[in-house]
Amino acid sequence: MNTAMIGGGADEPVLLGPEELASDPDHWARFTASAHRVLADLVRGGAALGWVEPPSPDEVAELLGHALRAARAGDGALRAAYAGGRPVGLGYWLRHTRPTHRPHADLQKIAVDSAAQGLGVGRALTAALIADARRAGIEVLTLDARGDNAHALRLYRSLGFTEYGRLPAFVAVGELRYDKVFCMVDLRPAGPRHPG
């Protein structure tokens, strides 16, 4: 696949799934290299993505390879957003591995290139991943976010996530401490089923 051919006009990003991203080894290699650049730049800028120092190219390739294998096995979803022919964001969720938690998944990463923030890329990625979770039969999709990431938390709330817990001063970035905020969206048609 020629990434120069991938659209993405000024209005909306083009979202690709695992089939398109990995249909050609060269395209996959370019995508993982671009994803590394996006993630490393965001972490250098202080983004709350789980790293204190920018991840290495190998670490990003391993992370995305795991997400791709999970998506192919029906245990995850992987999406990339392209604009102007280049990757500007990515996100993925993974199904929980514990047998009693298998109906549920965790949205593990949503990252948008700083140059594309505010253009609806994060919203489009998150909405697509929620739709992928519904199609996969996921009952509850969870995520966690750093407490100072007000923009992301507003986005998640606007897409139906609710906060279900918080660990005060749990995330350590050097001497700084931030809350870890847990959110969930219940995707079951009839709501939760549990004994009274």
PDB file of C-alpha atoms in Angstrom:
ATOM      1  CA  MET A   1       0.000   0.000   0.000  1.00  0.00           C
ATOM      2  CA  ASN A   2       1.333   3.421  -0.903  1.00  0.00           C
ATOM      3  CA  THR A   3       0.782   5.731   2.071  1.00  0.00           C
ATOM      4  CA  ALA A   4       0.916   8.702  -0.280  1.00  0.00           C
ATOM      5  CA  MET A   5      -2.330   7.354  -1.706  1.00  0.00           C
ATOM      6  CA  ILE A   6      -4.050   7.337   1.680  1.00  0.00           C
ATOM      7  CA  GLY A   7      -6.357  10.296   1.791  1.00  0.00           C
ATOM      8  CA  GLY A   8      -7.280  12.439   4.687  1.00  0.00           C
ATOM      9  CA  GLY A   9      -8.665  15.719   3.597  1.00  0.00           C
ATOM     10  CA  ALA A  10      -8.972  18.748   5.810  1.00  0.00           C
ATOM     11  CA  ASP A  11     -12.281  17.509   7.211  1.00  0.00           C
ATOM     12  CA  GLU A  12     -11.632  14.066   8.645  1.00  0.00           C
ATOM     13  CA  PRO A  13      -8.748  11.660   9.088  1.00  0.00           C
ATOM     14  CA  VAL A  14      -8.739   8.349   7.240  1.00  0.00           C
ATOM     15  CA  LEU A  15      -8.765   5.452   9.702  1.00  0.00           C
ATOM     16  CA  LEU A  16      -7.030   2.192   8.896  1.00  0.00           C
ATOM     17  CA  GLY A  17      -7.421  -1.106  10.703  1.00  0.00           C
ATOM     18  CA  PRO A  18      -4.992  -3.998  11.087  1.00  0.00           C
ATOM     19  CA  GLU A  19      -5.772  -5.492   7.679  1.00  0.00           C
ATOM     20  CA  GLU A  20      -4.759  -2.316   5.829  1.00  0.00           C
ATOM     21  CA  LEU A  21      -1.835  -1.521   8.126  1.00  0.00           C
ATOM     22  CA  ALA A  22      -0.217  -4.945   7.795  1.00  0.00           C
ATOM     23  CA  SER A  23      -1.262  -5.900   4.257  1.00  0.00           C
ATOM     24  CA  ASP A  24       2.268  -5.163   3.066  1.00  0.00           C
ATOM     25  CA  PRO A  25       5.449  -5.564   5.179  1.00  0.00           C
ATOM     26  CA  ASP A  26       6.883  -2.308   3.812  1.00  0.00           C
ATOM     27  CA  HIS A  27       3.762  -0.385   4.785  1.00  0.00           C
ATOM     28  CA  TRP A  28       3.815  -1.957   8.257  1.00  0.00           C
ATOM     29  CA  ALA A  29       7.483  -0.966   8.684  1.00  0.00           C
ATOM     30  CA  ARG A  30       6.731   2.632   7.640  1.00  0.00           C
ATOM     31  CA  PHE A  31       3.734   2.724   9.979  1.00  0.00           C
ATOM     32  CA  THR A  32       5.720   1.459  12.992  1.00  0.00           C
ATOM     33  CA  ALA A  33       8.500   3.960  12.265  1.00  0.00           C
ATOM     34  CA  SER A  34       5.955   6.808  12.046  1.00  0.00           C
ATOM     35  CA  ALA A  35       4.199   5.577  15.195  1.00  0.00           C
ATOM     36  CA  HIS A  36       7.531   5.602  17.010  1.00  0.00           C
ATOM     37  CA  ARG A  37       8.147   9.197  15.929  1.00  0.00           C
ATOM     38  CA  VAL A  38       4.673  10.284  17.100  1.00  0.00           C
ATOM     39  CA  LEU A  39       4.948   8.496  20.462  1.00  0.00           C
ATOM     40  CA  ALA A  40       8.524   9.608  21.134  1.00  0.00           C
ATOM     41  CA  ASP A  41       7.727  13.242  20.279  1.00  0.00           C
ATOM     42  CA  LEU A  42       4.654  13.204  22.519  1.00  0.00           C
ATOM     43  CA  VAL A  43       6.554  11.696  25.460  1.00  0.00           C
ATOM     44  CA  ARG A  44       9.365  14.245  25.001  1.00  0.00           C
ATOM     45  CA  GLY A  45       6.647  16.911  25.251  1.00  0.00           C
ATOM     46  CA  GLY A  46       5.341  15.470  28.533  1.00  0.00           C
ATOM     47  CA  ALA A  47       2.346  13.502  27.221  1.00  0.00           C
ATOM     48  CA  ALA A  48       0.760  10.994  29.567  1.00  0.00           C
ATOM     49  CA  LEU A  49       1.339   7.786  27.601  1.00  0.00           C
ATOM     50  CA  GLY A  50       2.940   5.571  30.238  1.00  0.00           C
ATOM     51  CA  TRP A  51       6.576   6.405  29.525  1.00  0.00           C
ATOM     52  CA  VAL A  52       8.845   8.849  31.329  1.00  0.00           C
ATOM     53  CA  GLU A  53      11.502   8.685  28.585  1.00  0.00           C
ATOM     54  CA  PRO A  54      10.656   8.255  24.882  1.00  0.00           C
ATOM     55  CA  PRO A  55      10.265   4.599  23.898  1.00  0.00           C
ATOM     56  CA  SER A  56      12.791   2.998  21.558  1.00  0.00           C
ATOM     57  CA  PRO A  57      11.837   2.031  17.990  1.00  0.00           C
ATOM     58  CA  ASP A  58      12.099  -1.657  18.984  1.00  0.00           C
ATOM     59  CA  GLU A  59       9.783  -1.138  21.965  1.00  0.00           C
ATOM     60  CA  VAL A  60       7.153   0.525  19.770  1.00  0.00           C
ATOM     61  CA  ALA A  61       7.491  -2.170  17.090  1.00  0.00           C
ATOM     62  CA  GLU A  62       7.026  -4.876  19.749  1.00  0.00           C
ATOM     63  CA  LEU A  63       4.030  -3.084  21.278  1.00  0.00           C
ATOM     64  CA  LEU A  64       2.319  -2.637  17.893  1.00  0.00           C
ATOM     65  CA  GLY A  65       3.183  -6.184  16.841  1.00  0.00           C
ATOM     66  CA  HIS A  66       1.448  -7.462  19.985  1.00  0.00           C
ATOM     67  CA  ALA A  67      -1.612  -5.293  19.263  1.00  0.00           C
ATOM     68  CA  LEU A  68      -1.674  -6.532  15.649  1.00  0.00           C
ATOM     69  CA  ARG A  69      -1.503 -10.207  16.701  1.00  0.00           C
ATOM     70  CA  ALA A  70      -4.266  -9.641  19.261  1.00  0.00           C
ATOM     71  CA  ALA A  71      -6.452  -7.914  16.652  1.00  0.00           C
ATOM     72  CA  ARG A  72      -5.948 -10.773  14.192  1.00  0.00           C
ATOM     73  CA  ALA A  73      -6.902 -13.279  16.934  1.00  0.00           C
ATOM     74  CA  GLY A  74     -10.067 -11.341  17.845  1.00  0.00           C
ATOM     75  CA  ASP A  75      -8.555 -10.272  21.160  1.00  0.00           C
ATOM     76  CA  GLY A  76      -7.874  -6.656  20.296  1.00  0.00           C
ATOM     77  CA  ALA A  77      -8.288  -3.802  17.863  1.00  0.00           C
ATOM     78  CA  LEU A  78      -5.693  -1.541  16.285  1.00  0.00           C
ATOM     79  CA  ARG A  79      -6.389   1.690  14.421  1.00  0.00           C
ATOM     80  CA  ALA A  80      -4.240   4.342  12.787  1.00  0.00           C
ATOM     81  CA  ALA A  81      -5.346   7.770  11.605  1.00  0.00           C
ATOM     82  CA  TYR A  82      -3.853   9.260   8.460  1.00  0.00           C
ATOM     83  CA  ALA A  83      -4.082  12.839   7.243  1.00  0.00           C
ATOM     84  CA  GLY A  84      -2.388  14.172   4.160  1.00  0.00           C
ATOM     85  CA  GLY A  85      -1.002  10.694   3.487  1.00  0.00           C
ATOM     86  CA  ARG A  86       0.869  10.367   6.778  1.00  0.00           C
ATOM     87  CA  PRO A  87       0.053   8.708  10.130  1.00  0.00           C
ATOM     88  CA  VAL A  88      -1.074  11.275  12.678  1.00  0.00           C
ATOM     89  CA  GLY A  89      -2.488   9.030  15.387  1.00  0.00           C
ATOM     90  CA  LEU A  90      -2.952   5.517  16.635  1.00  0.00           C
ATOM     91  CA  GLY A  91      -4.837   3.588  19.251  1.00  0.00           C
ATOM     92  CA  TYR A  92      -5.574   0.065  20.360  1.00  0.00           C
ATOM     93  CA  TRP A  93      -7.437  -2.026  22.912  1.00  0.00           C
ATOM     94  CA  LEU A  94      -6.702  -5.516  24.187  1.00  0.00           C
ATOM     95  CA  ARG A  95      -9.070  -8.116  25.613  1.00  0.00           C
ATOM     96  CA  HIS A  96      -8.344  -9.021  29.241  1.00  0.00           C
ATOM     97  CA  THR A  97      -6.507 -12.335  29.563  1.00  0.00           C
ATOM     98  CA  ARG A  98      -7.906 -13.473  32.928  1.00  0.00           C
ATOM     99  CA  PRO A  99     -10.643 -16.065  32.162  1.00  0.00           C
ATOM    100  CA  THR A 100     -13.249 -14.299  34.311  1.00  0.00           C
ATOM    101  CA  HIS A 101     -12.523 -10.988  32.561  1.00  0.00           C
ATOM    102  CA  ARG A 102     -12.469 -12.258  28.933  1.00  0.00           C
ATOM    103  CA  PRO A 103     -15.721 -10.471  27.967  1.00  0.00           C
ATOM    104  CA  HIS A 104     -13.995  -7.139  28.664  1.00  0.00           C
ATOM    105  CA  ALA A 105     -11.135  -5.123  27.154  1.00  0.00           C
ATOM    106  CA  ASP A 106      -8.866  -2.224  28.049  1.00  0.00           C
ATOM    107  CA  LEU A 107      -8.229   0.744  25.769  1.00  0.00           C
ATOM    108  CA  GLN A 108      -4.466   0.941  26.222  1.00  0.00           C
ATOM    109  CA  LYS A 109      -3.244   3.762  24.016  1.00  0.00           C
ATOM    110  CA  ILE A 110      -4.638   6.706  22.100  1.00  0.00           C
ATOM    111  CA  ALA A 111      -1.942   8.979  20.715  1.00  0.00           C
ATOM    112  CA  VAL A 112      -2.299  11.902  18.336  1.00  0.00           C
ATOM    113  CA  ASP A 113       0.595  13.797  16.757  1.00  0.00           C
ATOM    114  CA  SER A 114       0.823  17.218  18.394  1.00  0.00           C
ATOM    115  CA  ALA A 115       0.490  18.881  14.949  1.00  0.00           C
ATOM    116  CA  ALA A 116      -2.887  17.142  14.455  1.00  0.00           C
ATOM    117  CA  GLN A 117      -4.369  17.723  17.910  1.00  0.00           C
ATOM    118  CA  GLY A 118      -7.632  19.612  18.002  1.00  0.00           C
ATOM    119  CA  LEU A 119      -8.655  18.315  14.553  1.00  0.00           C
ATOM    120  CA  GLY A 120     -10.888  15.457  15.743  1.00  0.00           C
ATOM    121  CA  VAL A 121      -8.297  12.704  15.282  1.00  0.00           C
ATOM    122  CA  GLY A 122      -8.515  11.472  18.891  1.00  0.00           C
ATOM    123  CA  ARG A 123     -12.311  11.475  18.741  1.00  0.00           C
ATOM    124  CA  ALA A 124     -12.344   9.555  15.449  1.00  0.00           C
ATOM    125  CA  LEU A 125      -9.846   6.974  16.739  1.00  0.00           C
ATOM    126  CA  THR A 126     -11.646   6.466  20.045  1.00  0.00           C
ATOM    127  CA  ALA A 127     -15.073   6.200  18.404  1.00  0.00           C
ATOM    128  CA  ALA A 128     -13.731   3.649  15.898  1.00  0.00           C
ATOM    129  CA  LEU A 129     -12.165   1.588  18.689  1.00  0.00           C
ATOM    130  CA  ILE A 130     -15.447   1.642  20.639  1.00  0.00           C
ATOM    131  CA  ALA A 131     -17.264   0.466  17.492  1.00  0.00           C
ATOM    132  CA  ASP A 132     -14.653  -2.289  17.039  1.00  0.00           C
ATOM    133  CA  ALA A 133     -15.246  -3.359  20.655  1.00  0.00           C
ATOM    134  CA  ARG A 134     -19.016  -3.563  20.083  1.00  0.00           C
ATOM    135  CA  ARG A 135     -18.492  -5.681  16.961  1.00  0.00           C
ATOM    136  CA  ALA A 136     -16.142  -7.979  18.912  1.00  0.00           C
ATOM    137  CA  GLY A 137     -18.777  -8.482  21.617  1.00  0.00           C
ATOM    138  CA  ILE A 138     -16.820  -6.633  24.300  1.00  0.00           C
ATOM    139  CA  GLU A 139     -19.117  -5.977  27.255  1.00  0.00           C
ATOM    140  CA  VAL A 140     -17.133  -3.341  29.164  1.00  0.00           C
ATOM    141  CA  LEU A 141     -14.306  -1.262  27.700  1.00  0.00           C
ATOM    142  CA  THR A 142     -12.043   0.296  30.315  1.00  0.00           C
ATOM    143  CA  LEU A 143      -9.186   2.781  30.228  1.00  0.00           C
ATOM    144  CA  ASP A 144      -7.064   4.774  32.586  1.00  0.00           C
ATOM    145  CA  ALA A 145      -5.746   8.286  32.189  1.00  0.00           C
ATOM    146  CA  ARG A 146      -3.480  10.591  34.123  1.00  0.00           C
ATOM    147  CA  GLY A 147      -5.534  12.955  36.248  1.00  0.00           C
ATOM    148  CA  ASP A 148      -4.083  16.115  34.716  1.00  0.00           C
ATOM    149  CA  ASN A 149      -5.057  15.029  31.191  1.00  0.00           C
ATOM    150  CA  ALA A 150      -8.276  17.058  31.270  1.00  0.00           C
ATOM    151  CA  HIS A 151      -8.653  17.186  27.465  1.00  0.00           C
ATOM    152  CA  ALA A 152      -8.553  13.382  27.124  1.00  0.00           C
ATOM    153  CA  LEU A 153     -10.894  12.887  30.084  1.00  0.00           C
ATOM    154  CA  ARG A 154     -13.411  15.323  28.534  1.00  0.00           C
ATOM    155  CA  LEU A 155     -13.179  13.441  25.233  1.00  0.00           C
ATOM    156  CA  TYR A 156     -13.762  10.066  26.910  1.00  0.00           C
ATOM    157  CA  ARG A 157     -16.760  11.408  28.868  1.00  0.00           C
ATOM    158  CA  SER A 158     -18.249  12.826  25.663  1.00  0.00           C
ATOM    159  CA  LEU A 159     -18.028   9.344  24.111  1.00  0.00           C
ATOM    160  CA  GLY A 160     -19.874   7.656  26.989  1.00  0.00           C
ATOM    161  CA  PHE A 161     -17.099   6.729  29.429  1.00  0.00           C
ATOM    162  CA  THR A 162     -17.715   7.265  33.140  1.00  0.00           C
ATOM    163  CA  GLU A 163     -15.160   7.448  35.923  1.00  0.00           C
ATOM    164  CA  TYR A 164     -15.320   4.462  38.266  1.00  0.00           C
ATOM    165  CA  GLY A 165     -12.255   5.045  40.416  1.00  0.00           C
ATOM    166  CA  ARG A 166      -9.168   7.075  41.099  1.00  0.00           C
ATOM    167  CA  LEU A 167      -5.805   6.396  42.730  1.00  0.00           C
ATOM    168  CA  PRO A 168      -4.563   9.699  44.187  1.00  0.00           C
ATOM    169  CA  ALA A 169      -0.959  10.673  43.439  1.00  0.00           C
ATOM    170  CA  PHE A 170      -0.291   7.235  41.876  1.00  0.00           C
ATOM    171  CA  VAL A 171       1.513   8.158  38.629  1.00  0.00           C
ATOM    172  CA  ALA A 172       5.146   9.150  39.227  1.00  0.00           C
ATOM    173  CA  VAL A 173       6.947  11.414  36.770  1.00  0.00           C
ATOM    174  CA  GLY A 174      10.177  12.343  38.491  1.00  0.00           C
ATOM    175  CA  GLU A 175       9.190  14.131  41.682  1.00  0.00           C
ATOM    176  CA  LEU A 176       5.697  14.924  40.393  1.00  0.00           C
ATOM    177  CA  ARG A 177       2.676  12.745  41.268  1.00  0.00           C
ATOM    178  CA  TYR A 178      -0.633  12.579  39.399  1.00  0.00           C
ATOM    179  CA  ASP A 179      -3.909  10.784  39.996  1.00  0.00           C
ATOM    180  CA  LYS A 180      -4.637   7.681  37.938  1.00  0.00           C
ATOM    181  CA  VAL A 181      -8.251   7.914  36.732  1.00  0.00           C
ATOM    182  CA  PHE A 182     -10.154   4.749  35.757  1.00  0.00           C
ATOM    183  CA  CYS A 183     -13.004   5.018  33.244  1.00  0.00           C
ATOM    184  CA  MET A 184     -15.360   2.542  31.606  1.00  0.00           C
ATOM    185  CA  VAL A 185     -18.117   2.339  29.030  1.00  0.00           C
ATOM    186  CA  ASP A 186     -20.684  -0.452  29.295  1.00  0.00           C
ATOM    187  CA  LEU A 187     -21.388  -1.773  25.798  1.00  0.00           C
ATOM    188  CA  ARG A 188     -23.940  -4.405  26.808  1.00  0.00           C
ATOM    189  CA  PRO A 189     -27.352  -3.698  25.268  1.00  0.00           C
ATOM    190  CA  ALA A 190     -29.265  -4.362  28.483  1.00  0.00           C
ATOM    191  CA  GLY A 191     -26.692  -2.998  30.922  1.00  0.00           C
ATOM    192  CA  PRO A 192     -24.876  -4.960  33.576  1.00  0.00           C
ATOM    193  CA  ARG A 193     -26.030  -8.432  34.564  1.00  0.00           C
ATOM    194  CA  HIS A 194     -25.229  -9.463  38.082  1.00  0.00           C
ATOM    195  CA  PRO A 195     -26.971 -11.300  40.896  1.00  0.00           C
ATOM    196  CA  GLY A 196     -28.957  -9.055  43.188  1.00  0.00           C
TER     197      GLY A 196
END
